[in-house]
CSV table of C-alpha atoms and ligand atoms in Angstrom, one decimal:
chain,number,residue,atom,x,y,z
A,1,MET,CA,3.6,48.9,41.1
A,2,SER,CA,6.6,49.1,38.8
A,3,ASP,CA,7.7,45.3,37.3
A,4,CYS,CA,11.0,45.4,39.6
A,5,CYS,CA,11.2,42.9,42.3
A,6,ALA,CA,9.6,40.2,39.6
A,7,LYS,CA,12.8,38.2,39.8
A,8,GLN,CA,15.4,37.6,41.6
A,9,THR,CA,18.8,35.4,40.9
A,10,PRO,CA,20.8,33.9,43.8
A,11,VAL,CA,22.8,36.3,45.5
A,12,GLY,CA,26.3,35.6,43.9
A,13,GLY,CA,24.9,35.3,40.7
A,14,ALA,CA,26.5,38.5,38.5
A,15,LEU,CA,27.4,39.0,34.9
A,16,ASP,CA,30.5,38.7,33.9
A,17,MET,CA,31.3,42.7,32.5
A,18,THR,CA,35.2,42.4,31.0
A,19,PRO,CA,34.4,42.1,27.7
A,20,TYR,CA,32.0,45.0,28.0
A,21,ILE,CA,34.5,46.6,29.6
A,22,ALA,CA,37.0,46.3,27.1
A,23,ALA,CA,34.6,47.9,24.3
A,24,VAL,CA,34.0,51.1,26.6
A,25,ARG,CA,38.2,51.2,27.0
A,26,ALA,CA,38.6,51.0,23.3
A,27,HIS,CA,35.7,53.9,23.0
A,28,THR,CA,37.4,56.2,25.5
A,29,ALA,CA,41.5,55.5,24.7
A,30,THR,CA,40.7,57.1,20.7
A,31,GLY,CA,40.8,61.0,22.0
A,32,SER,CA,43.9,62.8,22.8
A,33,THR,CA,42.8,63.0,26.4
A,34,PRO,CA,40.6,60.5,28.6
A,35,PRO,CA,36.6,61.5,28.6
A,36,ARG,CA,35.1,63.2,31.6
A,37,CYS,CA,32.1,61.9,33.8
A,38,PHE,CA,30.4,63.4,36.2
A,39,VAL,CA,28.1,61.8,38.6
A,40,LEU,CA,25.7,63.2,40.2
A,41,THR,CA,23.8,61.7,43.6
A,42,PHE,CA,20.7,62.2,45.3
A,43,GLY,CA,19.5,60.8,48.4
A,44,CYS,CA,20.2,58.2,51.2
A,45,GLN,CA,24.1,57.3,52.1
A,46,GLN,CA,23.3,54.0,50.0
A,47,ASN,CA,22.8,56.2,47.4
A,48,VAL,CA,26.6,58.2,48.4
A,49,ALA,CA,27.8,54.4,48.3
A,50,ASP,CA,26.4,53.0,44.8
A,51,SER,CA,27.9,56.6,43.3
A,52,GLU,CA,30.7,55.9,44.7
A,53,LYS,CA,30.8,52.4,42.9
A,54,LEU,CA,29.7,54.1,39.8
A,55,ALA,CA,32.7,56.9,39.3
A,56,GLY,CA,34.9,53.1,40.1
A,57,MET,CA,33.5,51.7,38.0
A,58,VAL,CA,34.0,54.6,35.0
A,59,GLU,CA,37.5,55.4,36.3
A,60,GLU,CA,37.8,51.5,35.0
A,61,MET,CA,36.6,52.2,31.8
A,62,GLY,CA,38.7,55.2,30.7
A,63,TYR,CA,36.8,58.1,31.9
A,64,GLU,CA,38.1,60.9,34.1
A,65,ILE,CA,35.5,62.2,37.2
A,66,THR,CA,35.3,66.0,36.3
A,67,ALA,CA,32.9,68.4,39.1
A,68,THR,CA,30.8,69.7,36.7
A,69,ALA,CA,28.1,68.6,34.0
A,70,GLU,CA,29.2,70.9,31.3
A,71,GLU,CA,32.6,69.9,31.1
A,72,ALA,CA,31.0,65.7,30.8
A,73,ASP,CA,31.1,63.3,28.1
A,74,LEU,CA,29.3,60.9,30.0
A,75,ILE,CA,26.7,62.2,33.0
A,76,LEU,CA,25.3,59.8,35.8
A,77,VAL,CA,22.7,60.9,37.9
A,78,ASN,CA,22.2,58.8,40.6
A,79,THR,CA,18.1,59.6,41.8
A,80,CYS,CA,16.5,58.6,44.8
A,81,ALA,CA,12.4,57.8,45.4
A,82,ILE,CA,11.9,58.4,49.2
A,83,ARG,CA,9.8,61.3,48.7
A,84,GLU,CA,8.3,62.9,45.8
A,85,HIS,CA,10.3,66.3,45.9
A,86,ALA,CA,13.3,64.3,45.7
A,87,GLU,CA,12.0,62.6,42.7
A,88,GLN,CA,10.9,66.1,41.1
A,89,LYS,CA,14.4,67.7,42.1
A,90,ALA,CA,16.1,65.2,39.9
A,91,LEU,CA,13.6,65.5,37.1
A,92,SER,CA,14.6,69.5,37.2
A,93,VAL,CA,18.3,69.0,37.0
A,94,VAL,CA,17.9,66.5,33.9
A,95,GLY,CA,15.6,69.0,32.3
A,96,GLN,CA,18.6,70.8,32.8
A,97,TYR,CA,21.1,69.1,30.7
A,98,LYS,CA,18.9,69.2,27.3
A,99,HIS,CA,21.3,72.0,26.3
A,100,LEU,CA,23.7,70.5,27.4
A,101,LYS,CA,22.9,67.4,24.6
A,102,GLU,CA,22.1,69.9,21.9
A,103,LYS,CA,25.5,71.3,22.4
A,104,ASN,CA,27.2,68.3,22.5
A,105,PRO,CA,25.2,65.7,20.6
A,106,ALA,CA,28.3,62.6,21.6
A,107,LEU,CA,27.2,63.0,25.7
A,108,ILE,CA,25.8,60.4,27.0
A,109,ILE,CA,23.2,61.0,29.3
A,110,GLY,CA,22.7,57.5,32.4
A,111,ILE,CA,20.0,57.9,34.8
A,112,CYS,CA,20.1,56.0,37.5
A,113,GLY,CA,18.8,55.0,41.4
A,114,CYS,CA,15.7,54.4,42.7
A,115,MET,CA,13.6,56.6,40.8
A,116,VAL,CA,14.2,54.9,37.5
A,117,ALA,CA,12.8,51.1,39.4
A,118,GLN,CA,9.7,52.7,39.0
A,119,GLU,CA,8.0,52.1,35.2
A,120,HIS,CA,5.6,55.2,35.1
A,121,ARG,CA,9.4,57.3,35.9
A,122,ARG,CA,10.5,55.2,33.3
A,123,THR,CA,7.9,55.7,30.9
A,124,GLU,CA,8.3,59.8,31.6
A,125,LEU,CA,11.5,59.9,31.1
A,126,LYS,CA,11.2,57.7,27.8
A,127,LYS,CA,8.7,60.3,26.5
A,128,SER,CA,9.7,63.8,27.6
A,129,TYR,CA,13.4,63.3,27.9
A,130,PRO,CA,14.5,61.6,24.5
A,131,TYR,CA,18.8,62.6,25.2
A,132,VAL,CA,18.6,60.4,27.8
A,133,SER,CA,20.5,57.5,26.3
A,134,PHE,CA,19.8,54.9,29.6
A,135,THR,CA,18.0,54.3,32.8
A,136,LEU,CA,20.4,51.6,35.3
A,137,CYS,CA,18.5,50.2,38.7
A,138,THR,CA,20.7,50.0,41.9
A,139,SER,CA,20.3,46.3,42.2
A,140,VAL,CA,22.0,46.2,38.5
A,141,ILE,CA,24.3,48.5,39.1
A,142,TYR,CA,27.3,46.5,38.6
A,143,ARG,CA,25.8,46.2,34.5
A,144,LEU,CA,26.9,50.0,33.8
A,145,PRO,CA,30.0,48.4,31.7
A,146,GLN,CA,27.3,46.6,29.6
A,147,TYR,CA,24.7,49.4,29.1
A,148,LEU,CA,27.6,51.6,27.9
A,149,ALA,CA,29.1,49.3,25.3
A,150,GLU,CA,25.9,49.0,24.4
A,151,VAL,CA,24.7,52.5,23.6
A,152,ILE,CA,28.3,53.2,22.2
A,153,ALA,CA,27.8,50.5,19.9
A,154,ASN,CA,24.4,51.8,18.7
A,155,GLY,CA,23.3,53.9,20.3
A,156,LYS,CA,19.8,53.0,21.2
A,157,ARG,CA,18.5,53.7,24.4
A,158,ILE,CA,18.2,51.4,27.2
A,159,MET,CA,15.2,52.2,29.1
A,160,ARG,CA,14.7,48.8,31.7
A,161,GLY,CA,14.1,48.5,35.2
A,162,GLU,CA,15.2,46.1,36.8
A,163,GLU,CA,16.3,42.6,35.7
A,164,GLU,CA,17.5,40.7,38.3
A,165,HIS,CA,18.3,41.0,42.3
A,166,THR,CA,21.6,40.2,42.8
A,167,VAL,CA,24.6,40.9,45.0
A,168,ALA,CA,27.9,41.8,42.5
A,169,GLU,CA,31.6,41.8,44.6
A,170,GLY,CA,34.4,43.0,42.8
A,171,ALA,CA,32.6,46.5,41.5
A,172,PRO,CA,35.7,49.2,41.9
A,173,ILE,CA,34.7,52.1,44.4
A,174,ARG,CA,36.1,55.7,43.8
A,175,ARG,CA,36.2,56.9,47.3
A,176,GLU,CA,35.8,60.0,48.1
A,177,SER,CA,37.3,60.5,51.2
A,178,THR,CA,40.9,58.9,52.4
A,179,TYR,CA,39.3,58.7,55.9
A,180,ARG,CA,35.9,58.3,56.1
A,181,ALA,CA,33.9,55.2,54.3
A,182,SER,CA,31.1,53.6,53.8
A,183,VAL,CA,30.2,49.7,53.1
A,184,SER,CA,26.7,48.0,52.3
A,185,ILE,CA,26.6,44.8,54.1
A,186,MET,CA,23.1,43.6,52.4
A,187,TYR,CA,21.1,45.4,49.8
A,188,GLY,CA,16.7,45.4,49.8
A,189,CYS,CA,14.1,45.6,52.0
A,190,ASN,CA,11.2,42.8,53.5
A,191,ASN,CA,9.3,45.2,55.5
A,192,PHE,CA,7.3,47.4,53.4
A,193,CYS,CA,6.5,50.1,55.3
A,194,SER,CA,3.2,51.3,54.4
A,195,TYR,CA,4.6,54.5,53.5
A,196,CYS,CA,7.6,53.4,51.5
A,197,ILE,CA,8.7,53.0,48.5
A,198,VAL,CA,12.0,51.0,49.2
A,199,PRO,CA,11.6,47.7,49.2
A,200,TYR,CA,9.7,48.0,45.8
A,201,VAL,CA,12.3,49.5,44.4
A,202,ARG,CA,15.3,48.3,45.5
A,203,GLY,CA,14.3,44.9,46.0
A,204,ARG,CA,14.6,41.8,48.8
A,205,GLU,CA,16.8,41.4,51.1
A,206,ARG,CA,20.3,40.1,50.2
A,207,SER,CA,23.2,40.2,52.7
A,208,ARG,CA,27.0,40.5,52.0
A,209,GLU,CA,29.0,37.1,52.8
A,210,PRO,CA,30.6,37.9,55.9
A,211,ALA,CA,34.1,37.1,54.3
A,212,ALA,CA,33.4,40.2,51.7
A,213,VAL,CA,32.4,42.5,54.5
A,214,ILE,CA,35.3,41.7,56.5
A,215,ALA,CA,38.2,41.8,54.0
A,216,GLU,CA,36.6,45.3,52.9
A,217,VAL,CA,36.4,46.8,55.9
A,218,ARG,CA,40.4,45.0,57.2
A,219,ASP,CA,41.2,46.9,53.2
A,220,LEU,CA,40.2,50.0,54.6
A,221,VAL,CA,41.7,50.2,58.0
A,222,ALA,CA,44.9,48.7,56.5
A,223,LYS,CA,45.0,51.7,54.1
A,224,GLY,CA,44.0,54.3,57.4
A,225,TYR,CA,40.5,55.0,57.0
A,226,LYS,CA,39.2,56.2,60.4
A,227,ASP,CA,35.6,55.7,60.4
A,228,ILE,CA,33.4,53.0,58.8
A,229,THR,CA,30.0,53.1,58.5
A,230,LEU,CA,28.0,50.0,57.8
A,231,LEU,CA,25.5,50.1,55.4
A,232,GLY,CA,21.8,48.6,54.9
A,233,GLN,CA,18.2,49.6,55.0
A,234,ASN,CA,17.8,47.5,57.8
A,235,VAL,CA,21.3,46.1,59.1
A,236,ASN,CA,19.1,44.3,62.0
A,237,SER,CA,18.0,41.6,59.7
A,238,TYR,CA,21.0,40.9,58.2
A,239,GLY,CA,21.9,37.3,57.9
A,240,ARG,CA,18.7,35.9,57.5
A,241,ASP,CA,18.9,35.2,54.2
A,242,ARG,CA,21.8,32.6,55.2
A,243,ALA,CA,21.2,29.1,56.7
A,244,ASP,CA,23.9,29.0,59.5
A,245,GLY,CA,22.3,32.1,61.9
A,246,TYR,CA,25.5,34.1,61.3
A,247,ALA,CA,23.8,37.8,61.9
A,248,PHE,CA,24.5,41.2,62.5
A,249,PRO,CA,25.5,41.2,66.1
A,250,GLN,CA,28.3,38.4,65.1
A,251,LEU,CA,29.4,40.3,62.2
A,252,LEU,CA,29.7,43.4,64.3
A,253,ALA,CA,31.4,41.0,67.1
A,254,ASP,CA,33.7,39.9,64.4
A,255,LEU,CA,34.6,43.1,62.9
A,256,ASP,CA,35.3,44.6,65.9
A,257,ARG,CA,37.8,42.2,65.9
A,258,ILE,CA,39.8,43.4,63.4
A,259,GLU,CA,43.3,45.2,64.9
A,260,GLY,CA,43.5,49.1,64.6
A,261,ASP,CA,42.9,52.6,64.7
A,262,TYR,CA,39.3,53.2,63.4
A,263,THR,CA,35.9,53.5,64.5
A,264,LEU,CA,32.1,51.5,63.1
A,265,HIS,CA,29.4,53.0,62.8
A,266,PHE,CA,25.8,51.4,61.6
A,267,MET,CA,22.7,52.1,60.2
A,268,THR,CA,19.6,51.7,59.8
A,269,SER,CA,18.4,49.9,62.3
A,270,HIS,CA,14.4,48.6,62.6
A,271,PRO,CA,12.9,49.2,66.3
A,272,LYS,CA,11.2,45.4,65.6
A,273,ASP,CA,14.5,43.9,65.2
A,274,ALA,CA,16.9,45.6,67.5
A,275,THR,CA,18.2,43.4,69.9
A,276,ARG,CA,19.6,43.4,73.7
A,277,GLU,CA,22.3,41.1,72.0
A,278,LEU,CA,23.1,43.8,69.8
A,279,VAL,CA,23.4,46.0,72.2
A,280,ASP,CA,25.6,44.2,74.7
A,281,VAL,CA,27.6,43.1,71.5
A,282,MET,CA,28.3,46.9,71.0
A,283,ALA,CA,28.8,48.0,74.6
A,284,ALA,CA,31.5,45.0,75.5
A,285,SER,CA,33.0,46.5,71.7
A,286,ARG,CA,36.4,48.5,71.4
A,287,HIS,CA,35.6,49.9,68.2
A,288,VAL,CA,31.8,50.5,67.7
A,289,ALA,CA,30.7,53.7,68.5
A,290,HIS,CA,28.1,54.7,71.4
A,291,SER,CA,25.7,56.2,68.3
A,292,PHE,CA,22.6,54.8,67.2
A,293,HIS,CA,20.3,55.5,65.0
A,294,LEU,CA,16.8,54.3,65.3
A,295,PRO,CA,13.8,55.7,63.2
A,296,LEU,CA,10.7,55.9,65.9
A,297,GLN,CA,8.6,57.4,62.5
A,298,ALA,CA,5.2,58.0,64.8
A,299,GLY,CA,4.3,58.2,68.7
A,300,SER,CA,1.2,56.6,68.4
A,301,ASP,CA,0.8,53.4,68.6
A,302,ARG,CA,-2.3,53.6,66.3
A,303,ILE,CA,-0.4,55.2,63.5
A,304,LEU,CA,2.7,52.6,64.0
A,305,LYS,CA,0.4,49.5,62.9
A,306,LEU,CA,-1.4,51.3,59.7
A,307,MET,CA,2.6,52.3,58.7
A,308,ASN,CA,3.1,48.4,59.3
A,309,ARG,CA,6.3,49.2,61.6
A,310,HIS,CA,5.7,46.0,64.2
A,311,TYR,CA,6.9,47.4,67.4
A,312,ASP,CA,4.5,49.8,69.6
A,313,ARG,CA,5.9,52.7,72.2
A,314,ALA,CA,6.6,50.4,74.9
A,315,LYS,CA,8.9,48.2,72.5
A,316,TYR,CA,10.9,51.3,70.7
A,317,LEU,CA,11.1,52.5,74.5
A,318,ASP,CA,12.0,48.8,75.9
A,319,ILE,CA,15.3,48.8,73.8
A,320,LEU,CA,15.6,52.7,74.2
A,321,ASP,CA,16.4,52.1,78.0
A,322,TYR,CA,18.3,49.7,77.7
A,323,MET,CA,20.9,50.7,75.5
A,324,ARG,CA,20.7,53.9,77.3
A,325,GLU,CA,21.8,51.4,80.5
A,326,LYS,CA,24.4,49.8,79.3
A,327,MET,CA,26.0,53.0,77.3
A,328,PRO,CA,24.9,55.8,79.0
A,329,ASP,CA,27.1,58.4,77.1
A,330,ILE,CA,25.4,57.0,73.8
A,331,ALA,CA,23.5,59.3,71.1
A,332,VAL,CA,20.2,57.7,69.4
A,333,THR,CA,18.7,59.7,66.4
A,334,SER,CA,15.6,59.1,64.6
A,335,ASP,CA,13.6,59.9,61.9
A,336,ILE,CA,9.8,60.8,62.7
A,337,ILE,CA,7.0,61.5,59.7
A,338,VAL,CA,4.8,64.1,60.1
A,339,ALA,CA,1.3,63.9,58.9
A,340,PHE,CA,0.2,59.9,57.9
A,341,PRO,CA,-2.5,60.0,56.3
A,342,SER,CA,-5.7,60.1,59.4
A,343,GLU,CA,-3.2,60.6,61.7
A,344,THR,CA,-4.8,63.5,64.6
A,345,GLU,CA,-3.8,66.5,66.4
A,346,GLU,CA,-4.0,63.8,69.6
A,347,GLU,CA,-1.5,61.4,67.7
A,348,PHE,CA,0.6,63.6,66.8
A,349,ASP,CA,0.5,64.7,70.2
A,350,GLN,CA,2.1,61.7,71.6
A,351,THR,CA,4.7,61.8,69.0
A,352,LEU,CA,5.3,65.1,70.8
A,353,GLN,CA,5.5,62.7,74.5
A,354,MET,CA,7.8,60.3,72.8
A,355,LEU,CA,10.2,63.0,72.2
A,356,ARG,CA,10.2,64.7,75.2
A,357,ARG,CA,10.5,60.8,76.8
A,358,ALA,CA,12.8,59.6,74.2
A,359,ARG,CA,15.4,62.6,74.1
A,360,PHE,CA,16.9,62.0,70.6
A,361,ASP,CA,20.4,63.7,70.1
A,362,MET,CA,18.7,64.8,66.8
A,363,ILE,CA,16.0,63.7,64.5
A,364,TYR,CA,15.4,63.5,60.7
A,365,SER,CA,11.8,64.6,59.8
A,366,PHE,CA,9.6,64.5,57.3
A,367,ILE,CA,5.9,65.7,56.5
A,368,TYR,CA,4.5,62.7,54.5
A,369,SER,CA,5.0,62.4,51.2
A,370,PRO,CA,2.9,60.0,48.9
A,371,ARG,CA,4.6,57.6,46.6
A,372,LYS,CA,2.7,55.7,43.9
A,373,GLY,CA,1.7,52.2,44.5
A,374,THR,CA,2.3,52.3,48.7
A,375,PRO,CA,-0.7,50.8,50.6
A,376,ALA,CA,-0.5,54.7,52.6
A,377,ALA,CA,-0.8,56.8,49.4
A,378,GLU,CA,-4.1,54.9,49.0
A,379,MET,CA,-5.6,55.8,52.6
A,380,GLU,CA,-8.0,57.6,53.9
A,381,GLY,CA,-7.7,61.5,56.0
A,382,GLN,CA,-4.6,62.3,53.6
A,383,VAL,CA,-3.6,65.7,55.9
A,384,PRO,CA,-3.3,68.7,54.0
A,385,HIS,CA,-0.3,70.5,53.8
A,386,ASP,CA,-0.9,73.5,55.8
A,387,VAL,CA,-1.9,71.2,58.8
A,388,ALA,CA,1.3,68.8,57.9
A,389,ALA,CA,3.4,72.2,57.9
A,390,ALA,CA,2.5,73.4,61.1
A,391,ARG,CA,2.6,69.9,62.9
A,392,MET,CA,6.7,70.1,61.7
A,393,THR,CA,7.1,73.5,63.1
A,394,ARG,CA,5.9,72.6,66.6
A,395,LEU,CA,7.9,69.2,66.2
A,396,LEU,CA,11.3,71.3,65.1
A,397,ALA,CA,11.0,73.6,67.9
A,398,LEU,CA,10.0,71.0,70.5
A,399,GLN,CA,13.3,69.0,69.3
A,400,ASN,CA,15.4,71.8,68.6
A,401,ASP,CA,15.3,72.3,72.8
A,402,ILE,CA,16.0,68.9,73.2
A,403,ALA,CA,19.0,68.8,71.3
A,404,ASP,CA,20.4,72.2,72.8
A,405,ALA,CA,19.6,70.3,76.4
A,406,GLN,CA,21.2,67.1,75.1
A,407,ASN,CA,24.3,68.7,73.7
A,408,ALA,CA,24.8,71.4,76.7
A,409,LYS,CA,25.6,67.9,79.2
A,410,LEU,CA,28.8,67.6,76.7
A,411,VAL,CA,30.1,71.2,78.1
A,412,GLY,CA,33.1,70.9,80.2
A,413,LYS,CA,34.2,67.3,78.9
A,414,THR,CA,36.6,66.5,76.9
A,415,VAL,CA,35.4,64.3,73.8
A,416,ARG,CA,37.5,62.7,70.5
A,417,VAL,CA,36.7,64.6,67.5
A,418,LEU,CA,37.7,63.1,63.9
A,419,SER,CA,38.5,66.6,61.8
A,420,GLU,CA,37.1,67.1,58.8
A,421,GLY,CA,39.6,69.7,58.4
A,422,GLN,CA,38.8,73.7,58.0
A,423,SER,CA,35.4,74.8,57.9
A,424,LYS,CA,33.9,75.6,54.0
A,425,ASN,CA,32.3,78.8,55.7
A,426,ASP,CA,35.5,79.8,57.7
A,427,ALA,CA,39.4,79.2,57.4
A,428,ALA,CA,39.8,80.3,60.6
A,429,VAL,CA,37.8,77.7,62.1
A,430,TYR,CA,38.0,73.8,62.2
A,431,THR,CA,35.6,71.5,62.1
A,432,GLY,CA,35.1,67.7,62.6
A,433,ARG,CA,32.7,65.3,64.3
A,434,THR,CA,32.5,63.2,67.3
A,435,ASP,CA,32.2,59.3,67.7
A,436,GLN,CA,28.2,60.2,68.3
A,437,ASN,CA,28.5,62.4,64.9
A,438,LYS,CA,28.4,65.3,66.8
A,439,ILE,CA,29.6,68.5,64.9
A,440,VAL,CA,32.3,70.1,66.5
A,441,PHE,CA,34.6,73.4,66.0
A,442,PHE,CA,37.7,74.4,67.1
A,443,ALA,CA,40.2,76.9,66.2
A,444,GLU,CA,43.2,74.9,66.0
A,445,PRO,CA,44.7,73.6,62.6
A,446,VAL,CA,44.2,69.6,62.7
A,447,PRO,CA,44.3,68.1,59.6
A,448,GLU,CA,42.0,66.6,58.4
A,449,GLY,CA,41.1,62.8,58.7
A,450,GLU,CA,43.4,62.9,62.0
A,451,TRP,CA,41.9,62.3,65.8
A,452,VAL,CA,42.0,65.3,68.3
A,453,MET,CA,41.0,65.5,71.6
A,454,VAL,CA,38.4,68.6,72.2
A,455,LYS,CA,37.3,70.3,75.5
A,456,ILE,CA,33.7,71.7,74.9
A,457,GLU,CA,33.3,75.3,75.6
A,458,ARG,CA,29.8,75.6,74.4
A,459,ALA,CA,26.5,74.1,73.3
A,460,ALA,CA,24.0,74.7,70.3
A,461,ALA,CA,21.4,72.5,69.2
A,462,PHE,CA,23.1,71.3,65.8
A,463,ALA,CA,26.6,72.0,67.1
A,464,LEU,CA,29.5,71.9,69.8
A,465,TYR,CA,32.7,74.1,70.1
A,466,GLY,CA,35.8,73.8,72.2
A,467,THR,CA,39.4,73.8,72.2
A,468,LYS,CA,42.3,71.4,71.8
A,469,ASN,CA,42.7,69.8,74.8
A,470,GLU,CA,46.3,67.8,74.7
A,471,ASN,CA,44.9,66.4,78.3
A,472,LYS,CA,43.1,63.8,77.2
A,473,GLY,CA,39.6,62.7,77.2
A,474,ASP,CA,37.4,62.1,80.7
B,1,5AD,N1,7.0,60.0,53.0
B,1,5AD,C1,7.7,60.9,53.9
B,1,5AD,N2,8.9,60.1,54.7
B,1,5AD,C2,9.4,59.0,54.4
B,1,5AD,N3,10.3,58.0,54.5
B,1,5AD,C3,10.0,57.1,54.0
B,1,5AD,N4,9.4,57.1,53.0
B,1,5AD,C4,8.9,58.1,53.3
B,1,5AD,C5,7.6,59.5,52.7
B,1,5AD,N5,6.3,58.3,52.0
B,1,5AD,C6,11.7,58.7,55.8
B,1,5AD,C7,11.4,57.4,57.0
B,1,5AD,C8,12.6,56.8,56.7
B,1,5AD,C9,13.6,58.1,56.2
B,1,5AD,C10,14.5,57.6,55.6
B,1,5AD,O1,12.7,58.8,55.0
B,1,5AD,O2,11.3,58.4,58.0
B,1,5AD,O3,13.3,56.4,57.9
B,2,SF4,FE1,11.0,51.6,53.8
B,2,SF4,FE2,10.6,50.1,56.4
B,2,SF4,FE3,12.4,49.1,55.0
B,2,SF4,FE4,13.0,51.6,55.9
B,2,SF4,S1,12.1,49.6,57.4
B,2,SF4,S2,13.4,51.2,54.0
B,2,SF4,S3,11.0,53.1,56.2
B,2,SF4,S4,9.9,49.3,54.6
């Protein structure tokens, strides 16, 4: 396994970046126009949030953000390591940048994110991608000015692993949207699900100070943000590293007290830690959306045990049923892994049974991908790809029917939608999302970032179709 996670510095133990920022600024101010930076992001919402920080920092250092790699003077690739495919995609893109570096020898290429926290990937980049200038791990992204200043000053490559795991506050954020934002409330994961690389590449759980989170959300609401998602690998363990017992339900309740016209989402929750107290806070809140992402992963108790998930089917259904009892309109989504090592046909059928019972509004499903250094990668009974693919096809077909039926229940109802403006595929159609994150299409022009009440007339598995309805909801 990689050498990351070896050290941890206390929360807030960040290094002062001011001199490095000044050094890079002196460099970027030399030309007649500002140099340009292209940021490419792979992976989850946490990575998207990290990229917004990377972009905020480079802007602060005098770069202009550009939408294409071809015209960039600095390229930052924010990588994902969750499955092999994600890593291969990132490596292939980095491979394509070789000719850009040949055309422009001054181009700086930095590889950030989860992939480079693994030593074997850094070694590979060092050997086979000599035009890459530096690697920067997720828990030290605040050090970007330092790395950049060093590369600019002496041209040496910096292929370092993670030096510490800290919570660095105050990095500038360049938000992609003016109405939808995510706020990291904690970093890292302690769970070590046996298939998962995240605890190795993102380190142990560190919670941000409640006051810092509350101030950030308050600021977003004041700026007019309508939809705010709290992010963490397992938000339910927020605060466990604190001595005062302040936990996620308290944070959610405190955030809900902020006055304004906004909705709160959060992800991800671990079923072993999702509590009735949390559900009660949601049900009593004014701003928390009735939407819950609760990864099941598998429907067999034996497989759940092998996955090191610390819950069984009964426990999962218990909290799910409680949610539906307290919030009948709640949309529940989930993650499913197909073909975990040694999963039998019967055990896979148990996953299908759980889908029929749980009736998720949507699932993200993945074929198991062995991750170097995780326990599952060494387990007996790795499932052949053709078997896994056949199971995935059955899973998707079943879920399609379930999502279809779930969405059909909304036909005739009027729901609140946050407009995302004109559809990318058809300028005559507008699109947006409900509080439950369901995609809605409607004909009436509603500027992006504004709420609109839409009466649903037709439903499909992945989208709803309707008409603006001024006469409120039901
Ligand atoms: N193979 C396949 N899927 C995985 N996930 C995490 N690790 C793996 C892996 N090795 C899935 C889980 C998790 C989601 C973010 O990615 O379902 O909830
Ligand atoms: Fe990975 Fe499990 Fe942590 Fe989620 S809870 S990030 S699946 S180890």
